[in-house]
PDB file of C-alpha atoms in Angstrom:
ATOM      1  CA  MET A   1      83.589 122.380 110.823  1.00 46.00           C
ATOM      2  CA  LYS A   2      86.340 120.615 108.921  1.00 46.00           C
ATOM      3  CA  THR A   3      89.268 119.498 110.980  1.00 46.00           C
ATOM      4  CA  GLY A   4      92.634 118.762 109.374  1.00 48.00           C
ATOM      5  CA  TYR A   5      94.286 115.651 110.773  1.00 48.00           C
ATOM      6  CA  LYS A   6      97.933 114.792 110.282  1.00 50.00           C
ATOM      7  CA  ILE A   7      98.767 111.144 110.721  1.00 46.00           C
ATOM      8  CA  VAL A   8     101.874 109.019 110.552  1.00 46.00           C
ATOM      9  CA  LEU A   9     101.318 105.590 109.030  1.00 44.00           C
ATOM     10  CA  TYR A  10     103.544 102.739 110.142  1.00 39.00           C
ATOM     11  CA  GLY A  11     104.224  99.284 108.754  1.00 35.00           C
ATOM     12  CA  VAL A  12     101.631  98.643 106.067  1.00 35.00           C
ATOM     13  CA  ALA A  13     101.430  98.137 102.346  1.00 31.00           C
ATOM     14  CA  LEU A  14      98.709  98.187  99.778  1.00 32.00           C
ATOM     15  CA  ALA A  15      96.900  95.522  97.882  1.00 32.00           C
ATOM     16  CA  VAL A  16      96.930  97.458  94.623  1.00 36.00           C
ATOM     17  CA  VAL A  17      98.104  96.386  91.173  1.00 37.00           C
ATOM     18  CA  PHE A  18     100.681  94.049  92.638  1.00 35.00           C
ATOM     19  CA  GLY A  19      98.916  90.662  92.838  1.00 35.00           C
ATOM     20  CA  GLY A  20      95.333  89.330  92.368  1.00 35.00           C
ATOM     21  CA  THR A  21      93.833  90.003  95.770  1.00 35.00           C
ATOM     22  CA  TRP A  22      90.731  91.678  97.178  1.00 36.00           C
ATOM     23  CA  ALA A  23      90.164  93.523 100.415  1.00 36.00           C
ATOM     24  CA  VAL A  24      86.728  94.438 101.750  1.00 36.00           C
ATOM     25  CA  GLY A  25      86.056  97.487 103.916  1.00 35.00           C
ATOM     26  CA  ALA A  26      84.259  95.661 106.687  1.00 33.00           C
ATOM     27  CA  ILE A  27      85.566  93.273 109.327  1.00 30.00           C
ATOM     28  CA  ALA A  28      84.670  89.633 108.789  1.00 33.00           C
ATOM     29  CA  GLY A  29      86.188  86.273 109.634  1.00 35.00           C
ATOM     30  CA  PRO A  30      89.771  85.309 108.837  1.00 38.00           C
ATOM     31  CA  ALA A  31      90.596  84.562 105.224  1.00 38.00           C
ATOM     32  CA  PRO A  32      91.532  81.032 104.133  1.00 40.00           C
ATOM     33  CA  GLU A  33      95.113  80.202 103.339  1.00 41.00           C
ATOM     34  CA  PRO A  34      95.833  81.320  99.752  1.00 39.00           C
ATOM     35  CA  VAL A  35      97.109  78.859  97.198  1.00 39.00           C
ATOM     36  CA  GLU A  36     100.120  80.381  95.508  1.00 39.00           C
ATOM     37  CA  LYS A  37     101.552  79.413  92.128  1.00 39.00           C
ATOM     38  CA  PRO A  38     104.023  80.965  89.737  1.00 37.00           C
ATOM     39  CA  MET A  39     102.314  83.430  87.397  1.00 38.00           C
ATOM     40  CA  ALA A  40     103.477  85.288  84.343  1.00 39.00           C
ATOM     41  CA  HIS A  41     103.313  89.094  84.602  1.00 40.00           C
ATOM     42  CA  ASN A  42     100.486  89.292  82.056  1.00 40.00           C
ATOM     43  CA  GLU A  43      98.577  86.165  83.080  1.00 39.00           C
ATOM     44  CA  HIS A  44      94.910  86.512  84.048  1.00 38.00           C
ATOM     45  CA  GLN A  45      94.562  84.846  87.443  1.00 40.00           C
ATOM     46  CA  ALA A  46      91.167  83.884  88.829  1.00 39.00           C
ATOM     47  CA  GLU A  47      90.293  85.281  92.235  1.00 40.00           C
ATOM     48  CA  PRO A  48      90.497  82.787  95.117  1.00 41.00           C
ATOM     49  CA  VAL A  49      87.278  81.251  96.337  1.00 43.00           C
ATOM     50  CA  GLY A  50      86.159  82.138  99.844  1.00 49.00           C
ATOM     51  CA  VAL A  51      86.651  85.135 102.098  1.00 51.00           C
ATOM     52  CA  PRO A  52      89.028  87.537 100.314  1.00 52.00           C
ATOM     53  CA  PRO A  53      92.292  88.772 101.858  1.00 48.00           C
ATOM     54  CA  GLY A  54      92.373  92.179 103.517  1.00 55.00           C
ATOM     55  CA  LEU A  55      89.164  91.794 105.464  1.00 58.00           C
ATOM     56  CA  SER A  56      90.807  91.910 108.866  1.00 68.00           C
ATOM     57  CA  VAL A  57      93.862  93.147 110.698  1.00 71.00           C
ATOM     58  CA  SER A  58      95.245  89.623 111.145  1.00 78.00           C
ATOM     59  CA  GLU A  59      95.982  86.881 108.603  1.00 76.00           C
ATOM     60  CA  ASN A  60      98.611  84.201 107.966  1.00 86.00           C
ATOM     61  CA  GLY A  61      99.959  84.775 111.473  1.00 89.00           C
ATOM     62  CA  TYR A  62     100.684  88.461 110.771  1.00 86.00           C
ATOM     63  CA  THR A  63      98.860  91.326 112.469  1.00 77.00           C
ATOM     64  CA  LEU A  64      98.589  95.009 111.600  1.00 77.00           C
ATOM     65  CA  GLN A  65      99.235  96.832 114.877  1.00 78.00           C
ATOM     66  CA  LEU A  66      97.641 100.277 115.098  1.00 67.00           C
ATOM     67  CA  HIS A  67      98.940 102.755 117.674  1.00 70.00           C
ATOM     68  CA  GLU A  68      96.791 105.847 118.122  1.00 60.00           C
ATOM     69  CA  ASN A  69      97.595 108.830 120.326  1.00 46.00           C
ATOM     70  CA  GLU A  70      98.543 112.242 118.970  1.00 45.00           C
ATOM     71  CA  SER A  71      99.365 110.516 115.700  1.00 54.00           C
ATOM     72  CA  ILE A  72      98.697 107.114 114.206  1.00 58.00           C
ATOM     73  CA  GLY A  73     101.360 104.468 113.747  1.00 71.00           C
ATOM     74  CA  PHE A  74     101.573 100.937 112.395  1.00 88.00           C
ATOM     75  CA  HIS A  75     103.823  97.961 112.516  1.00 93.00           C
ATOM     76  CA  ILE A  76     103.402  94.397 111.381  1.00 89.00           C
ATOM     77  CA  SER A  77     103.811  91.737 114.044  1.00 94.00           C
ATOM     78  CA  GLY A  78     104.769  88.252 112.918  1.00 94.00           C
ATOM     79  CA  PRO A  79     103.813  84.777 114.144  1.00 94.00           C
ATOM     80  CA  ASP A  80     106.267  85.225 117.044  1.00 94.00           C
ATOM     81  CA  GLY A  81     104.513  88.412 118.140  1.00 94.00           C
ATOM     82  CA  LYS A  82     107.510  90.595 117.301  1.00 95.00           C
ATOM     83  CA  PRO A  83     107.626  93.393 114.687  1.00 96.00           C
ATOM     84  CA  VAL A  84     108.636  92.146 111.250  1.00 95.00           C
ATOM     85  CA  THR A  85     111.788  93.851 109.969  1.00 95.00           C
ATOM     86  CA  LYS A  86     112.540  91.943 106.764  1.00 95.00           C
ATOM     87  CA  PHE A  87     110.271  92.261 103.732  1.00 95.00           C
ATOM     88  CA  ALA A  88     110.654  91.126 100.141  1.00 96.00           C
ATOM     89  CA  VAL A  89     110.891  93.847  97.496  1.00 92.00           C
ATOM     90  CA  GLU A  90     107.855  93.806  95.198  1.00 86.00           C
ATOM     91  CA  HIS A  91     107.422  96.337  92.424  1.00 82.00           C
ATOM     92  CA  GLU A  92     110.498  98.209  93.606  1.00 87.00           C
ATOM     93  CA  LYS A  93     109.229  98.706  97.178  1.00 89.00           C
ATOM     94  CA  ARG A  94     109.113  96.631 100.332  1.00 88.00           C
ATOM     95  CA  LEU A  95     105.816  98.185 101.390  1.00 83.00           C
ATOM     96  CA  HIS A  96     102.982  99.866  99.505  1.00 84.00           C
ATOM     97  CA  LEU A  97     100.172 101.781 101.127  1.00 85.00           C
ATOM     98  CA  ILE A  98      96.730 102.799  99.875  1.00 87.00           C
ATOM     99  CA  VAL A  99      94.455 105.167 101.809  1.00 90.00           C
ATOM    100  CA  VAL A 100      90.990 106.132 100.557  1.00 91.00           C
ATOM    101  CA  ARG A 101      87.919 107.620 102.201  1.00 95.00           C
ATOM    102  CA  ARG A 102      84.938 105.291 102.298  1.00 92.00           C
ATOM    103  CA  ASP A 103      82.965 107.420  99.831  1.00 95.00           C
ATOM    104  CA  GLY A 104      85.704 106.752  97.241  1.00 94.00           C
ATOM    105  CA  SER A 105      87.456 110.109  97.571  1.00 96.00           C
ATOM    106  CA  GLY A 106      90.891 111.151  98.784  1.00 94.00           C
ATOM    107  CA  PHE A 107      92.785 108.281  97.160  1.00 94.00           C
ATOM    108  CA  ARG A 108      96.471 108.080  98.140  1.00 93.00           C
ATOM    109  CA  HIS A 109      99.191 105.636  97.069  1.00 89.00           C
ATOM    110  CA  VAL A 110     102.296 106.206  99.180  1.00 87.00           C
ATOM    111  CA  HIS A 111     105.404 104.380 100.370  1.00 87.00           C
ATOM    112  CA  PRO A 112     106.432 104.496 104.037  1.00 87.00           C
ATOM    113  CA  GLU A 113     110.019 104.233 105.287  1.00 88.00           C
ATOM    114  CA  MET A 114     111.004 101.614 107.839  1.00 90.00           C
ATOM    115  CA  ALA A 115     113.047 102.182 110.982  1.00 92.00           C
ATOM    116  CA  ALA A 116     115.401  99.506 112.283  1.00 95.00           C
ATOM    117  CA  ASP A 117     112.813  98.361 114.856  1.00 95.00           C
ATOM    118  CA  GLY A 118     110.192  97.554 112.192  1.00 93.00           C
ATOM    119  CA  MET A 119     108.168 100.755 112.533  1.00 92.00           C
ATOM    120  CA  TRP A 120     107.200 102.263 109.193  1.00 86.00           C
ATOM    121  CA  SER A 121     106.265 105.924 108.896  1.00 85.00           C
ATOM    122  CA  ILE A 122     105.221 108.563 106.414  1.00 82.00           C
ATOM    123  CA  PRO A 123     103.648 111.966 107.108  1.00 81.00           C
ATOM    124  CA  LEU A 124     100.165 112.067 105.614  1.00 81.00           C
ATOM    125  CA  THR A 125      97.592 114.795 106.131  1.00 82.00           C
ATOM    126  CA  LEU A 126      93.919 113.899 105.784  1.00 85.00           C
ATOM    127  CA  SER A 127      92.133 117.231 105.557  1.00 84.00           C
ATOM    128  CA  GLU A 128      88.553 116.016 105.027  1.00 93.00           C
ATOM    129  CA  ALA A 129      86.441 114.499 107.802  1.00 96.00           C
ATOM    130  CA  GLY A 130      85.284 110.917 107.472  1.00 96.00           C
ATOM    131  CA  SER A 131      86.267 107.278 107.748  1.00 93.00           C
ATOM    132  CA  TYR A 132      89.302 106.201 105.723  1.00 90.00           C
ATOM    133  CA  ARG A 133      90.318 102.670 104.808  1.00 87.00           C
ATOM    134  CA  VAL A 134      94.006 101.775 104.931  1.00 86.00           C
ATOM    135  CA  PHE A 135      94.950  98.782 102.765  1.00 84.00           C
ATOM    136  CA  ALA A 136      98.189  96.917 103.448  1.00 79.00           C
ATOM    137  CA  ASP A 137      99.975  94.493 101.119  1.00 79.00           C
ATOM    138  CA  PHE A 138     103.390  93.053 101.928  1.00 87.00           C
ATOM    139  CA  LYS A 139     105.434  89.886 101.687  1.00 92.00           C
ATOM    140  CA  PRO A 140     107.761  89.102 104.556  1.00 95.00           C
ATOM    141  CA  GLU A 141     111.002  87.417 103.582  1.00 94.00           C
ATOM    142  CA  ASN A 142     110.303  83.664 103.537  1.00 90.00           C
ATOM    143  CA  GLY A 143     106.655  84.381 104.335  1.00 93.00           C
ATOM    144  CA  PRO A 144     103.347  84.476 102.434  1.00 92.00           C
ATOM    145  CA  LYS A 145     102.063  87.495 100.550  1.00 86.00           C
ATOM    146  CA  THR A 146      99.544  89.057 102.923  1.00 80.00           C
ATOM    147  CA  THR A 147      96.931  91.802 102.728  1.00 76.00           C
ATOM    148  CA  LEU A 148      95.692  93.541 105.888  1.00 81.00           C
ATOM    149  CA  GLY A 149      93.334  96.486 106.404  1.00 81.00           C
ATOM    150  CA  ALA A 150      92.228  98.958 109.048  1.00 86.00           C
ATOM    151  CA  ASP A 151      90.142 102.121 109.357  1.00 88.00           C
ATOM    152  CA  VAL A 152      91.217 105.615 110.383  1.00 87.00           C
ATOM    153  CA  GLN A 153      88.658 108.159 111.609  1.00 89.00           C
ATOM    154  CA  VAL A 154      88.997 111.885 110.987  1.00 90.00           C
ATOM    155  CA  ALA A 155      86.664 114.051 113.078  1.00 92.00           C
ATOM    156  CA  GLY A 156      84.709 116.952 111.645  1.00 95.00           C
ATOM    157  CA  ASP A 157      81.794 117.793 109.379  1.00 96.00           C
ATOM    158  CA  TYR A 158      81.610 114.803 107.038  1.00 95.00           C
ATOM    159  CA  GLN A 159      80.431 115.762 103.545  1.00 94.00           C
ATOM    160  CA  PRO A 160      80.162 112.582 101.439  1.00 95.00           C
ATOM    161  CA  LYS A 161      80.792 112.816  97.713  1.00 95.00           C
ATOM    162  CA  GLN A 162      78.805 111.189  94.927  1.00 94.00           C
ATOM    163  CA  TYR A 163      80.347 110.012  91.651  1.00 94.00           C
ATOM    164  CA  ALA A 164      78.499 109.627  88.369  1.00 94.00           C
ATOM    165  CA  GLY A 165      79.779 107.223  85.738  1.00 95.00           C
ATOM    166  CA  SER A 166      82.887 108.606  84.060  1.00 96.00           C
ATOM    167  CA  ARG A 167      85.555 107.287  81.682  1.00 97.00           C
ATOM    168  CA  THR A 168      87.511 110.514  81.249  1.00 98.00           C
ATOM    169  CA  PHE A 169      89.531 112.489  83.752  1.00 98.00           C
ATOM    170  CA  THR A 170      91.680 115.605  83.450  1.00 98.00           C
ATOM    171  CA  VAL A 171      94.661 116.193  85.735  1.00 97.00           C
ATOM    172  CA  ASP A 172      97.348 118.869  85.288  1.00 97.00           C
ATOM    173  CA  GLY A 173      96.390 119.330  81.633  1.00 96.00           C
ATOM    174  CA  TYR A 174      96.473 115.592  80.853  1.00 98.00           C
ATOM    175  CA  GLU A 175      93.263 114.043  79.535  1.00 98.00           C
ATOM    176  CA  VAL A 176      93.047 110.378  80.476  1.00 98.00           C
ATOM    177  CA  THR A 177      90.455 108.024  78.988  1.00 98.00           C
ATOM    178  CA  LEU A 178      89.529 104.443  79.815  1.00 97.00           C
ATOM    179  CA  ASP A 179      88.225 102.077  77.133  1.00 96.00           C
ATOM    180  CA  GLY A 180      86.755  98.695  78.001  1.00 95.00           C
ATOM    181  CA  GLU A 181      84.179  97.125  80.278  1.00 93.00           C
ATOM    182  CA  LEU A 182      84.057  95.268  83.560  1.00 92.00           C
ATOM    183  CA  THR A 183      82.413  91.852  83.465  1.00 91.00           C
ATOM    184  CA  ALA A 184      81.553  90.145  86.739  1.00 88.00           C
ATOM    185  CA  GLY A 185      83.221  86.782  87.184  1.00 84.00           C
ATOM    186  CA  SER A 186      85.469  86.876  84.136  1.00 85.00           C
ATOM    187  CA  ALA A 187      88.659  88.592  83.065  1.00 86.00           C
ATOM    188  CA  SER A 188      88.439  91.629  80.799  1.00 90.00           C
ATOM    189  CA  THR A 189      90.895  94.147  79.404  1.00 94.00           C
ATOM    190  CA  VAL A 190      90.749  97.913  79.821  1.00 95.00           C
ATOM    191  CA  THR A 191      92.951 100.242  77.797  1.00 96.00           C
ATOM    192  CA  ILE A 192      94.176 103.654  78.906  1.00 96.00           C
ATOM    193  CA  GLY A 193      94.739 106.590  76.562  1.00 96.00           C
ATOM    194  CA  ILE A 194      96.593 109.722  77.705  1.00 97.00           C
ATOM    195  CA  SER A 195      96.889 112.997  75.803  1.00 97.00           C
ATOM    196  CA  LYS A 196      98.095 116.530  76.487  1.00 96.00           C
ATOM    197  CA  ASP A 197      97.314 119.629  74.414  1.00 92.00           C
ATOM    198  CA  GLY A 198      95.421 117.380  72.024  1.00 92.00           C
ATOM    199  CA  LYS A 199      98.418 115.137  71.321  1.00 95.00           C
ATOM    200  CA  PRO A 200      98.846 111.535  72.522  1.00 96.00           C
ATOM    201  CA  VAL A 201     101.469 111.037  75.222  1.00 96.00           C
ATOM    202  CA  THR A 202     103.722 108.228  73.987  1.00 93.00           C
ATOM    203  CA  ASP A 203     106.690 108.562  76.326  1.00 94.00           C
ATOM    204  CA  LEU A 204     105.280 107.560  79.715  1.00 94.00           C
ATOM    205  CA  GLN A 205     107.934 106.673  82.257  1.00 94.00           C
ATOM    206  CA  ASN A 206     107.875 103.476  84.267  1.00 91.00           C
ATOM    207  CA  TYR A 207     106.419 103.857  87.722  1.00 91.00           C
ATOM    208  CA  LEU A 208     107.163 100.966  90.088  1.00 84.00           C
ATOM    209  CA  GLY A 209     108.260  98.910  87.115  1.00 85.00           C
ATOM    210  CA  ALA A 210     105.243  99.469  84.827  1.00 88.00           C
ATOM    211  CA  LYS A 211     103.701 102.117  82.554  1.00 90.00           C
ATOM    212  CA  GLY A 212     100.842 102.553  84.966  1.00 90.00           C
ATOM    213  CA  HIS A 213      99.092 101.049  87.980  1.00 87.00           C
ATOM    214  CA  LEU A 214      95.341 100.645  88.336  1.00 89.00           C
ATOM    215  CA  VAL A 215      93.276 100.109  91.490  1.00 85.00           C
ATOM    216  CA  ALA A 216      89.615  99.072  91.484  1.00 87.00           C
ATOM    217  CA  LEU A 217      87.374  99.602  94.520  1.00 86.00           C
ATOM    218  CA  ARG A 218      83.827  98.292  94.670  1.00 86.00           C
ATOM    219  CA  ALA A 219      81.749 101.317  95.624  1.00 87.00           C
ATOM    220  CA  ALA A 220      79.317  99.442  97.867  1.00 84.00           C
ATOM    221  CA  ASP A 221      81.876  98.217 100.383  1.00 81.00           C
ATOM    222  CA  LEU A 222      85.371  99.171  99.153  1.00 81.00           C
ATOM    223  CA  ALA A 223      86.164  95.618  98.090  1.00 77.00           C
ATOM    224  CA  TYR A 224      89.642  96.046  96.663  1.00 72.00           C
ATOM    225  CA  LEU A 225      91.192  94.534  93.553  1.00 75.00           C
ATOM    226  CA  HIS A 226      94.725  94.127  92.326  1.00 62.00           C
ATOM    227  CA  VAL A 227      94.979  94.768  88.606  1.00 75.00           C
ATOM    228  CA  HIS A 228      97.725  93.401  86.376  1.00 74.00           C
ATOM    229  CA  PRO A 229      99.381  95.465  83.609  1.00 83.00           C
ATOM    230  CA  GLU A 230      99.530  93.559  80.336  1.00 86.00           C
ATOM    231  CA  GLU A 231     102.567  93.254  78.098  1.00 81.00           C
ATOM    232  CA  SER A 232     101.668  95.676  75.326  1.00 83.00           C
ATOM    233  CA  ASP A 233     102.775  98.852  73.566  1.00 82.00           C
ATOM    234  CA  GLN A 234      99.566 100.352  74.943  1.00 87.00           C
ATOM    235  CA  VAL A 235      98.671 100.875  78.599  1.00 93.00           C
ATOM    236  CA  LYS A 236      96.401  97.895  79.227  1.00 93.00           C
ATOM    237  CA  PHE A 237      95.236  96.095  82.336  1.00 93.00           C
ATOM    238  CA  ALA A 238      93.682  92.700  82.983  1.00 90.00           C
ATOM    239  CA  VAL A 239      90.763  93.229  85.371  1.00 89.00           C
ATOM    240  CA  GLN A 240      88.538  90.627  87.000  1.00 82.00           C
ATOM    241  CA  VAL A 241      85.747  91.828  89.269  1.00 84.00           C
ATOM    242  CA  PRO A 242      83.840  89.196  91.258  1.00 81.00           C
ATOM    243  CA  THR A 243      80.357  90.734  91.290  1.00 84.00           C
ATOM    244  CA  THR A 244      78.118  93.160  89.470  1.00 90.00           C
ATOM    245  CA  GLY A 245      78.129  96.714  90.755  1.00 92.00           C
ATOM    246  CA  THR A 246      79.786 100.091  90.485  1.00 94.00           C
ATOM    247  CA  TYR A 247      83.558 100.448  90.855  1.00 93.00           C
ATOM    248  CA  ARG A 248      85.901 103.352  91.412  1.00 95.00           C
ATOM    249  CA  LEU A 249      89.164 103.000  89.442  1.00 95.00           C
ATOM    250  CA  PHE A 250      92.373 104.929  90.107  1.00 95.00           C
ATOM    251  CA  LEU A 251      95.260 105.068  87.630  1.00 95.00           C
ATOM    252  CA  ASP A 252      98.747 106.169  88.676  1.00 94.00           C
ATOM    253  CA  PHE A 253     101.009 107.180  85.772  1.00 95.00           C
ATOM    254  CA  GLN A 254     104.311 109.012  85.478  1.00 96.00           C
ATOM    255  CA  HIS A 255     105.354 111.577  82.863  1.00 97.00           C
ATOM    256  CA  GLU A 256     108.191 114.104  82.913  1.00 95.00           C
ATOM    257  CA  GLY A 257     109.203 112.974  86.373  1.00 96.00           C
ATOM    258  CA  THR A 258     105.836 113.476  88.079  1.00 97.00           C
ATOM    259  CA  VAL A 259     103.327 110.825  89.183  1.00 96.00           C
ATOM    260  CA  ARG A 260      99.677 111.767  88.638  1.00 97.00           C
ATOM    261  CA  THR A 261      96.410 109.989  89.396  1.00 97.00           C
ATOM    262  CA  ALA A 262      93.313 109.732  87.183  1.00 98.00           C
ATOM    263  CA  GLU A 263      89.939 108.590  88.536  1.00 97.00           C
ATOM    264  CA  PHE A 264      87.081 106.745  86.830  1.00 98.00           C
ATOM    265  CA  THR A 265      83.686 105.339  87.847  1.00 97.00           C
ATOM    266  CA  LEU A 266      82.380 102.264  85.991  1.00 96.00           C
ATOM    267  CA  THR A 267      79.488  99.873  86.348  1.00 94.00           C
ATOM    268  CA  THR A 268      79.781  96.235  85.303  1.00 90.00           C
ATOM    269  CA  GLY A 269      78.349  95.369  81.910  1.00 75.00           C
ATOM    270  CA  GLU A 270      78.653  98.917  80.525  1.00 54.00           C
ATOM    271  CA  ALA A 271      80.838  98.875  77.443  1.00 46.00           C
ATOM    272  CA  GLY A 272      83.093 101.864  77.000  1.00 45.00           C
ATOM    273  CA  HIS A 273      84.807 103.301  73.950  1.00 45.00           C
ATOM    274  CA  GLY A 274      86.819 106.263  75.180  1.00 41.00           C
ATOM    275  CA  HIS A 275      84.384 109.063  75.803  1.00 39.00           C
TER     276      HIS A 275
END
């Protein structure tokens, strides 16, 4: 029996398309301190060596606090143990949140609102049973950019989904195609094409300061990659995956005032040319 579950998510932000970081869907040791440097918006940045960010609920002195009773809430506690209330604005938001089921389905990219006491909330209904990963990416004022992660369980009859390789996706009459390949250990470029009624869409609106945002999740363990939009007339992204394997990719784009999401499934080393 499927059981709908309405949750409220507090105080977290995603690791998606906003900086070159990974998060893995299993708890491991604490990540090493990242080495930060100024980076141009379209620069390809190598992934840091060592345990990637987002593996645990605590890093850089900050902890993702999960409160579970009738609903689920989050806040971020700082090095002093108190809830953080001041965050830097990145890509037009102070906090970004990604939620995805561990089989790669049910992708959500949402933006909570913060109360004065540091509690962030957004109503979010997860209607399918299973284990969901919540990815958090934020930068406290005068603090380091940090990625945290936690799991949310939804009871019921879990029916996992399987995804074959796909470079095309149709949503609300828009056909979205992905051209390019993923190469383990080196940067590569993927290009997005969007059409409607057989005609190219050339008037995409900016969403969070860019023509589109792309998330890559390694299918085996939900390792999570930030992807950088490139400066171009086309919708292009610089992608660097660390290992061979299959990846789920999610593109958010905005047209005529509505944000839509396209989904793709790619395996490293497979060249793609549209269809």
